[in-house]
Amino acid sequence: MLNYLWAGMILLGIIFAAFTGRMPDITNAAIDSSKEAITLCITMMGVMSLWVGLMEIATKAGIISAASKKIQPMIRFLFPSLPVGHPAEQHITTNMIANVLGLGWAATPAGLRAMEMLSELNKENCKKYGGSPSVASNEMCTFLILNISSLQLIPVNIIAYRSQYGSVNPAAIVGAGILATAVSTGAAIVFCKMMD
């Protein structure tokens, strides 16, 4: 449906430009937007490489495992049915730490792996206790909701975008970002606990 909506808006814009004599404006806008998209991709690739590299260094230096141990009580609170020592724990904590640092790119592989392991656990539990493995478990739902709300201390993406587009102080968004994501994460936790 969304594809039809976008295609319709593009066609409507081209038809409108043709009838009002603004076709050169559409052509120039398309070329300028293409240049901006490439420049933004290059900028974001640099930022992504930096932060993903730092995340890899932190993992190999043992910082992630140390931080994982520190947030273990929170993981127990958020995922009470997850067996202690389950392999999904490490991926969940890596994902959460990366998200808190604003490293969505580094969080994605860990998040996918955590969801895969939670899905396997759900299938095992459905065999033991009954239920349908096609229905997401509370742990899967909680992880997804927390991942979407994602508390961020450093919104790296937004800072990079603001820098790309010439902001005088690209990091000025940090305070507002922390407040907004703290509220969204708090609401997510309350919602998950109510629904459990």
C-alpha angles and dihedrals in degrees: 000000000000091000090056091048093052093044090050093050091049093049092045090051092050093047091047091049091049093052095044096044095247098120092119088056091054091049092049092046091051092050093045091048091051091053091048091049092053092046091049092049091052091048093048092046089057093048091045093050091050096050097039088050091050089049090052091049090049090051094050092044090056095245093122093050090048091049090046090058090050093054094042093106090054091050090052089050094047097040106030094160094052108106114246111260094016111156091239089069094071093049092046092052093045089051093048094047092049091049092049088053089049094248100136091161092056091043096055100072092046090046093052091048092048092050090048091053092045089052091052090050089050091053091050091049091048090054091050102039104018129248135113120294088209089069114082117243123236089256092054092048093046092049092049094048093047090048091052095046092042115175107232128194094181115029094204095176095053092044090052092048092048090049092049092053095049104262113174091219109020093176093056088098094066097092094047090044093053091048095047095046093044089055093045093047092046090051090048093052092048091048093049093049092048092050094046 
